[in-house]
Coordinates of C-alpha atoms in Angstrom, one line a residue:
Chain A
M1 CA 0.0 0.0 0.0
S2 CA 1.6 3.3 -1.0
E3 CA 1.4 6.4 1.1
I4 CA -0.7 8.3 -1.4
G5 CA -3.6 5.8 -1.6
H6 CA -5.6 5.2 -4.8
G7 CA -8.2 7.9 -4.9
V8 CA -8.5 11.2 -6.8
W9 CA -5.9 12.8 -4.6
S10 CA -3.3 10.2 -5.7
Y11 CA -3.8 11.3 -9.3
V12 CA -3.4 15.0 -8.3
F13 CA -0.2 14.0 -6.5
L14 CA 1.2 12.0 -9.5
F15 CA 0.1 14.7 -12.0
T16 CA 1.7 17.5 -10.0
A17 CA 4.9 15.8 -9.0
G18 CA 5.1 14.0 -12.4
F19 CA 3.8 16.0 -15.3
V20 CA 3.9 19.6 -13.8
A21 CA 7.4 19.0 -12.5
T22 CA 8.6 17.6 -15.8
Q23 CA 7.0 19.3 -18.7
P24 CA 8.0 22.9 -18.3
W25 CA 11.7 22.0 -18.9
R26 CA 10.7 20.4 -22.2
Y27 CA 8.7 23.5 -23.2
L28 CA 11.6 25.7 -22.1
G29 CA 13.9 23.6 -24.3
V30 CA 11.6 24.3 -27.4
I31 CA 11.5 28.0 -26.6
L32 CA 15.2 28.4 -25.9
S33 CA 16.3 26.3 -28.9
R34 CA 15.6 29.4 -31.1
N35 CA 18.0 31.7 -29.4
V36 CA 20.5 30.2 -27.0
Q37 CA 23.9 28.8 -27.9
E38 CA 24.2 25.0 -27.6
D39 CA 27.4 25.1 -25.6
A40 CA 26.1 27.6 -23.0
E41 CA 27.7 27.1 -19.5
I42 CA 24.3 26.9 -17.9
L43 CA 23.5 23.7 -19.8
V44 CA 26.7 22.1 -18.6
W45 CA 25.6 22.8 -15.0
V46 CA 22.1 21.6 -15.7
R47 CA 23.5 18.3 -16.9
A48 CA 25.8 18.0 -13.8
V49 CA 22.9 18.6 -11.4
S50 CA 20.6 16.0 -12.9
T51 CA 23.5 13.5 -13.3
S52 CA 24.3 13.9 -9.7
L53 CA 20.7 13.4 -8.7
V54 CA 20.3 10.2 -10.8
A55 CA 23.6 8.9 -9.5
G56 CA 22.3 9.5 -5.9
L57 CA 19.1 7.7 -6.8
V58 CA 21.0 4.7 -8.1
A59 CA 23.1 4.5 -4.9
R60 CA 20.0 4.8 -2.8
M61 CA 18.1 2.1 -4.7
V62 CA 21.1 -0.3 -4.4
L63 CA 22.2 0.5 -0.8
L64 CA 19.0 1.5 0.9
P65 CA 16.2 0.1 -1.2
A66 CA 12.5 0.0 -0.4
G67 CA 10.3 -3.0 -1.3
A68 CA 11.4 -6.2 -3.1
L69 CA 15.1 -5.3 -3.3
A70 CA 15.3 -4.8 0.5
A71 CA 14.7 -8.5 0.9
V72 CA 17.9 -9.2 -1.1
P73 CA 21.1 -9.3 1.0
L74 CA 23.3 -6.2 0.5
E75 CA 26.3 -8.3 -0.7
I76 CA 24.2 -9.8 -3.5
R77 CA 23.0 -6.4 -4.6
L78 CA 26.5 -5.0 -4.7
G79 CA 28.0 -8.1 -6.3
A80 CA 25.3 -8.2 -9.1
F81 CA 25.8 -4.4 -9.7
A82 CA 29.5 -4.8 -10.0
L83 CA 29.1 -7.7 -12.3
G84 CA 26.7 -5.7 -14.5
V85 CA 29.3 -2.9 -14.8
A86 CA 32.0 -5.4 -15.6
A87 CA 29.8 -7.2 -18.2
Y88 CA 29.1 -3.8 -19.8
Y89 CA 32.8 -3.1 -20.4
G90 CA 33.6 -6.7 -21.2
G91 CA 30.8 -6.9 -23.7
G92 CA 31.9 -4.0 -25.8
Q93 CA 30.0 -1.3 -23.8
R94 CA 26.5 -2.6 -24.8
L95 CA 23.8 -1.6 -22.3
I96 CA 21.8 -4.7 -22.8
I97 CA 24.6 -7.0 -21.8
G98 CA 25.4 -5.0 -18.6
V99 CA 21.7 -4.7 -17.7
G100 CA 20.9 -8.3 -18.4
A101 CA 23.9 -9.7 -16.6
A102 CA 23.2 -7.7 -13.4
A103 CA 19.6 -8.7 -13.2
A104 CA 20.4 -12.4 -14.0
A105 CA 23.1 -12.4 -11.4
L106 CA 20.8 -10.9 -8.8
I107 CA 18.2 -13.6 -9.4
A108 CA 20.7 -16.5 -9.6
A109 CA 22.6 -15.5 -6.5
Q110 CA 19.4 -15.4 -4.4
Y111 CA 18.5 -19.0 -5.5
G112 CA 22.1 -20.0 -5.0
L113 CA 22.3 -18.7 -1.4
G114 CA 18.7 -19.3 -0.3
G115 CA 18.5 -22.8 -1.7
Chain B
M1 CA 27.3 16.6 -30.6
G2 CA 29.0 19.6 -31.9
Q3 CA 30.4 17.9 -35.0
G4 CA 28.7 18.4 -38.3
E5 CA 25.9 16.1 -39.4
P6 CA 27.3 12.9 -40.9
V7 CA 27.2 13.1 -44.7
T8 CA 24.9 10.2 -45.6
Q9 CA 22.7 9.5 -48.5
P10 CA 19.0 9.8 -47.7
P11 CA 17.5 6.3 -47.4
E12 CA 15.9 4.8 -50.5
W13 CA 12.4 5.1 -49.2
T14 CA 12.5 8.9 -48.9
K15 CA 12.4 9.3 -52.7
G16 CA 8.9 10.8 -53.4
A17 CA 7.8 9.9 -49.9
S18 CA 4.9 11.9 -48.4
R19 CA 4.8 13.0 -44.7
G20 CA 2.3 10.3 -44.1
D21 CA 4.8 7.7 -45.4
A22 CA 7.4 9.1 -43.1
F23 CA 5.1 8.7 -40.1
W24 CA 4.6 5.0 -40.9
R25 CA 8.3 4.6 -41.5
G26 CA 8.9 6.0 -38.0
I27 CA 6.6 3.5 -36.5
G28 CA 8.3 0.8 -38.5
G29 CA 11.6 1.9 -37.2
V30 CA 10.7 1.1 -33.6
P31 CA 11.9 -2.5 -33.4
S32 CA 15.6 -2.1 -32.7
T33 CA 18.1 -2.8 -29.9
P34 CA 18.0 0.5 -28.1
V35 CA 14.2 0.3 -28.0
L36 CA 14.4 -3.2 -26.7
V37 CA 16.5 -1.9 -23.8
V38 CA 14.0 0.8 -23.1
V39 CA 11.1 -1.6 -23.2
I40 CA 13.0 -3.9 -20.7
T41 CA 13.6 -1.0 -18.4
F42 CA 9.9 -0.1 -18.5
L43 CA 9.2 -3.7 -17.5
G44 CA 11.4 -2.7 -14.6
F45 CA 9.3 0.4 -13.9
G46 CA 6.1 -1.7 -14.0
A47 CA 7.7 -4.0 -11.4
L48 CA 8.8 -1.1 -9.3
A49 CA 5.4 0.5 -9.4
H50 CA 3.9 -2.7 -8.2
D51 CA 6.6 -2.9 -5.5
V52 CA 5.8 0.5 -4.1
G53 CA 2.1 -0.1 -3.9
F54 CA 0.8 1.7 -7.0
D55 CA -2.3 0.2 -8.7
I56 CA -2.0 -0.6 -12.4
Y57 CA -3.8 2.6 -13.4
Q58 CA -1.4 4.7 -11.4
A59 CA 1.5 2.9 -13.0
A60 CA 0.2 3.5 -16.5
F61 CA -0.8 7.1 -15.7
V62 CA 2.8 7.9 -14.6
T63 CA 4.3 6.4 -17.8
A64 CA 1.8 8.4 -19.9
V65 CA 2.2 11.8 -18.2
V66 CA 6.0 11.8 -17.4
F67 CA 7.5 9.6 -20.1
A68 CA 11.0 10.0 -18.7
L69 CA 12.2 7.0 -16.7
P70 CA 14.4 8.8 -14.1
G71 CA 11.6 11.1 -13.2
Q72 CA 9.2 8.2 -13.0
V73 CA 11.5 6.1 -10.8
V74 CA 12.2 9.1 -8.5
L75 CA 8.5 9.7 -8.2
A76 CA 7.8 6.0 -7.2
D77 CA 10.9 5.8 -5.0
E78 CA 10.1 9.0 -3.2
I79 CA 6.5 7.8 -2.5
A80 CA 7.9 4.5 -1.3
H81 CA 10.2 6.4 1.1
G82 CA 7.2 8.5 2.4
A83 CA 8.1 11.8 0.8
G84 CA 5.5 14.5 0.6
L85 CA 4.2 16.2 -2.6
L86 CA 6.6 19.1 -2.5
A87 CA 9.7 17.0 -1.9
A88 CA 8.7 14.6 -4.6
A89 CA 8.0 17.4 -7.1
F90 CA 11.3 19.1 -6.3
A91 CA 13.3 15.8 -6.9
V92 CA 11.4 15.0 -10.1
T93 CA 11.9 18.5 -11.4
L94 CA 15.6 18.2 -11.0
T95 CA 15.8 15.0 -13.0
A96 CA 13.6 16.7 -15.6
V97 CA 16.0 19.6 -16.0
R98 CA 18.2 17.3 -18.1
L99 CA 15.4 17.1 -20.7
L100 CA 15.9 20.8 -21.5
P101 CA 19.3 20.4 -23.2
L102 CA 17.9 17.3 -25.0
V103 CA 14.9 19.1 -26.4
F104 CA 17.1 22.1 -27.0
S105 CA 19.5 20.3 -29.3
L106 CA 16.9 18.1 -30.9
M107 CA 14.4 20.7 -32.2
P108 CA 16.8 22.5 -34.6
V109 CA 17.5 19.1 -36.2
M110 CA 13.8 18.3 -36.5
R111 CA 12.2 21.5 -37.6
D112 CA 11.9 22.4 -41.3
G113 CA 11.4 26.1 -40.8
K114 CA 8.0 26.0 -42.5
S115 CA 5.8 24.0 -40.1
P116 CA 3.9 25.8 -37.3
R117 CA 5.4 25.8 -33.9
W118 CA 2.8 23.9 -31.8
P119 CA 3.8 20.4 -33.0
E120 CA 7.2 21.0 -31.4
F121 CA 5.6 21.5 -28.0
V122 CA 3.5 18.4 -28.5
L123 CA 6.4 16.3 -29.7
S124 CA 8.8 17.6 -26.9
H125 CA 6.7 15.4 -24.5
F126 CA 8.4 12.3 -26.0
T127 CA 11.9 13.6 -25.7
A128 CA 13.8 11.4 -23.3
I129 CA 17.3 10.1 -23.4
T130 CA 16.9 7.0 -25.7
L131 CA 14.6 8.8 -28.1
W132 CA 17.0 11.7 -28.3
I133 CA 20.0 9.4 -29.1
E134 CA 18.0 7.6 -31.8
A135 CA 16.6 10.8 -33.3
M136 CA 20.0 12.4 -33.5
R137 CA 21.2 9.3 -35.3
R138 CA 18.3 8.7 -37.6
L139 CA 16.9 12.2 -38.5
P140 CA 19.9 14.0 -40.1
P141 CA 20.0 11.7 -43.2
L142 CA 16.3 12.4 -43.9
P143 CA 15.0 15.3 -46.0
R144 CA 13.9 18.1 -43.6
N145 CA 10.2 17.9 -44.5
L146 CA 10.1 14.2 -43.5
R147 CA 11.9 14.5 -40.2
M148 CA 9.0 15.6 -38.0
P149 CA 6.5 13.0 -39.2
Y150 CA 9.2 10.3 -38.9
F151 CA 9.9 11.4 -35.3
A152 CA 6.1 11.5 -34.6
G153 CA 5.7 7.9 -35.8
F154 CA 8.7 6.7 -33.9
S155 CA 7.4 8.5 -30.7
A156 CA 4.0 6.9 -31.1
G157 CA 5.4 3.4 -31.5
L158 CA 7.8 3.9 -28.6
S159 CA 5.0 5.2 -26.4
A160 CA 2.9 2.1 -27.2
G161 CA 5.8 -0.1 -26.4
T162 CA 6.7 1.5 -23.1
M163 CA 3.0 1.6 -22.0
S164 CA 2.6 -2.1 -22.8
A165 CA 5.9 -2.9 -21.0
T166 CA 4.8 -0.9 -17.9
I167 CA 1.5 -3.0 -17.7
L168 CA 3.3 -6.3 -18.4
G169 CA 6.0 -5.6 -15.8
Y170 CA 3.4 -4.8 -13.3
H171 CA 1.6 -8.1 -13.9
L172 CA 4.9 -10.0 -13.9
A173 CA 5.9 -8.5 -10.6
A174 CA 2.5 -9.4 -9.1
Q175 CA 2.8 -13.1 -10.2
L176 CA 6.5 -13.9 -10.2
P177 CA 8.3 -15.1 -7.1
P178 CA 9.8 -12.2 -5.1
Q179 CA 13.4 -13.2 -6.0
I180 CA 12.6 -12.7 -9.7
A181 CA 10.5 -9.6 -9.2
A182 CA 13.6 -8.1 -7.4
G183 CA 15.6 -8.8 -10.6
F184 CA 13.1 -6.8 -12.6
V185 CA 13.3 -3.9 -10.1
F186 CA 17.1 -4.1 -10.3
L187 CA 17.1 -3.4 -14.0
T188 CA 16.4 0.3 -13.3
P189 CA 19.5 1.3 -11.1
I190 CA 21.9 -0.7 -13.3
Y191 CA 20.4 0.8 -16.5
F192 CA 20.6 4.3 -15.2
F193 CA 24.2 3.9 -14.0
L194 CA 25.4 2.5 -17.3
S195 CA 23.5 5.1 -19.3
L196 CA 25.1 7.9 -17.2
I197 CA 28.5 6.4 -18.0
A198 CA 27.6 6.0 -21.7
T199 CA 26.2 9.5 -22.2
A200 CA 28.6 11.5 -20.0
V201 CA 30.0 14.1 -22.4
G202 CA 32.5 15.9 -20.2
G203 CA 34.5 16.1 -17.0
A204 CA 31.6 17.7 -15.1
D205 CA 29.3 14.8 -15.9
R206 CA 31.8 12.2 -14.7
M207 CA 32.5 14.1 -11.6
A208 CA 28.8 14.5 -10.9
L209 CA 28.3 10.8 -11.3
A210 CA 31.0 10.1 -8.7
V211 CA 29.9 12.8 -6.2
G212 CA 26.2 11.9 -6.5
T213 CA 26.9 8.2 -5.8
V214 CA 28.6 9.0 -2.5
L215 CA 26.3 12.0 -1.6
G216 CA 23.0 10.2 -2.3
P217 CA 23.0 7.6 0.5
A218 CA 24.8 10.0 2.9
L219 CA 22.1 12.7 2.5
F220 CA 19.4 10.1 2.7
L221 CA 20.6 9.3 6.2
L222 CA 21.2 13.0 7.1
A223 CA 18.3 14.8 5.5
P224 CA 15.6 12.2 4.5
G225 CA 12.8 13.7 2.3
Y226 CA 14.9 16.2 0.4
D227 CA 17.9 14.0 0.0
L228 CA 17.6 13.5 -3.8
F229 CA 16.9 17.2 -4.4
L230 CA 20.0 18.2 -2.3
T231 CA 22.1 15.5 -3.9
G232 CA 21.4 16.9 -7.3
L233 CA 21.8 20.6 -6.4
I234 CA 24.9 20.2 -4.1
G235 CA 26.6 17.3 -5.9
G236 CA 26.0 18.7 -9.4
S237 CA 27.1 22.2 -8.5
A238 CA 30.2 21.0 -6.7
A239 CA 31.1 18.8 -9.6
Y240 CA 30.6 21.6 -12.1
F241 CA 32.7 24.1 -10.1
M242 CA 35.5 21.6 -9.4
V243 CA 35.9 20.8 -13.0
R244 CA 35.7 24.4 -14.1
R245 CA 38.4 25.4 -11.6
R246 CA 40.6 22.6 -12.7
K247 CA 40.2 23.6 -16.4
R248 CA 40.9 27.3 -15.5
G249 CA 44.0 26.2 -13.6
A250 CA 45.3 24.1 -16.5
G251 CA 44.6 27.0 -18.9
S252 CA 46.6 29.7 -17.1

């Protein structure tokens, strides 16, 4: 059961924190694309800010997860993650190889350890 | 980015093709490896949505209105961690800022200078990282007047794919054993991490990746609720200024 419930309020929440929080940046991109230089410093900073946030999200999901991943031991999560990164580089930097290897390792390791 | 457009012959089908033909070609261009990866990650989002207690309509609603995986995952994960509306919106908006430069660099490639402006606003909704990469690769060889309809068709096909994957992932997570459902949820963090590595274009991006990884969990323990927002703002700004200073130092 999520904190926001399933009623009308939950859709107001999801629309506001989802659509309203996202869409203006896309519209601003359309507007600015007519009169701002592509290599403007502000855009470098913008990328850095969202990269840092998504990196933080990744770390939080792996180290301090909520839900199904929380039931998986930390060493399996970290091991599977490391294996995914290694497979990505070993497999010629193809996303699908890294992503597939990590998920497969996470599942296999749980059955291997849990019996 | 920054280099000139590759000098490629327009594909055979563009000879005498109408804008309607280009739209269907765009839909036909959907089955491909990058799209497969995206569809798999939306399976992951469906599983995550189930995991945090969304119902299936909420899961589909979020995919439809946000259509950017990092924002969607932040939204779901924030709710799972008990964040309020304002904290969730702030965190989502910081992930969405990265869409600005994507739209910004895509639109000049897509527009033909004759079409009205409103379709650009409509189509901007579909701009997310994978679509951007594919569009920047596929559009330049096409004649200008066919680019927008091709993009519209490709967006439509991709939306249908991600929506189906969200719903399928949700059902799979509900029915599969928890060990396997966890594997689906795990697709998301590893995909994001590898995408960030793959799309980092400069020193500031790589530094932000490192700083954010360390700062994220630390701030979650220190300032739960606004931790992601602060990780983005503090970590990203720190990375930006560190790299800028180093560049200046090297230059003088």
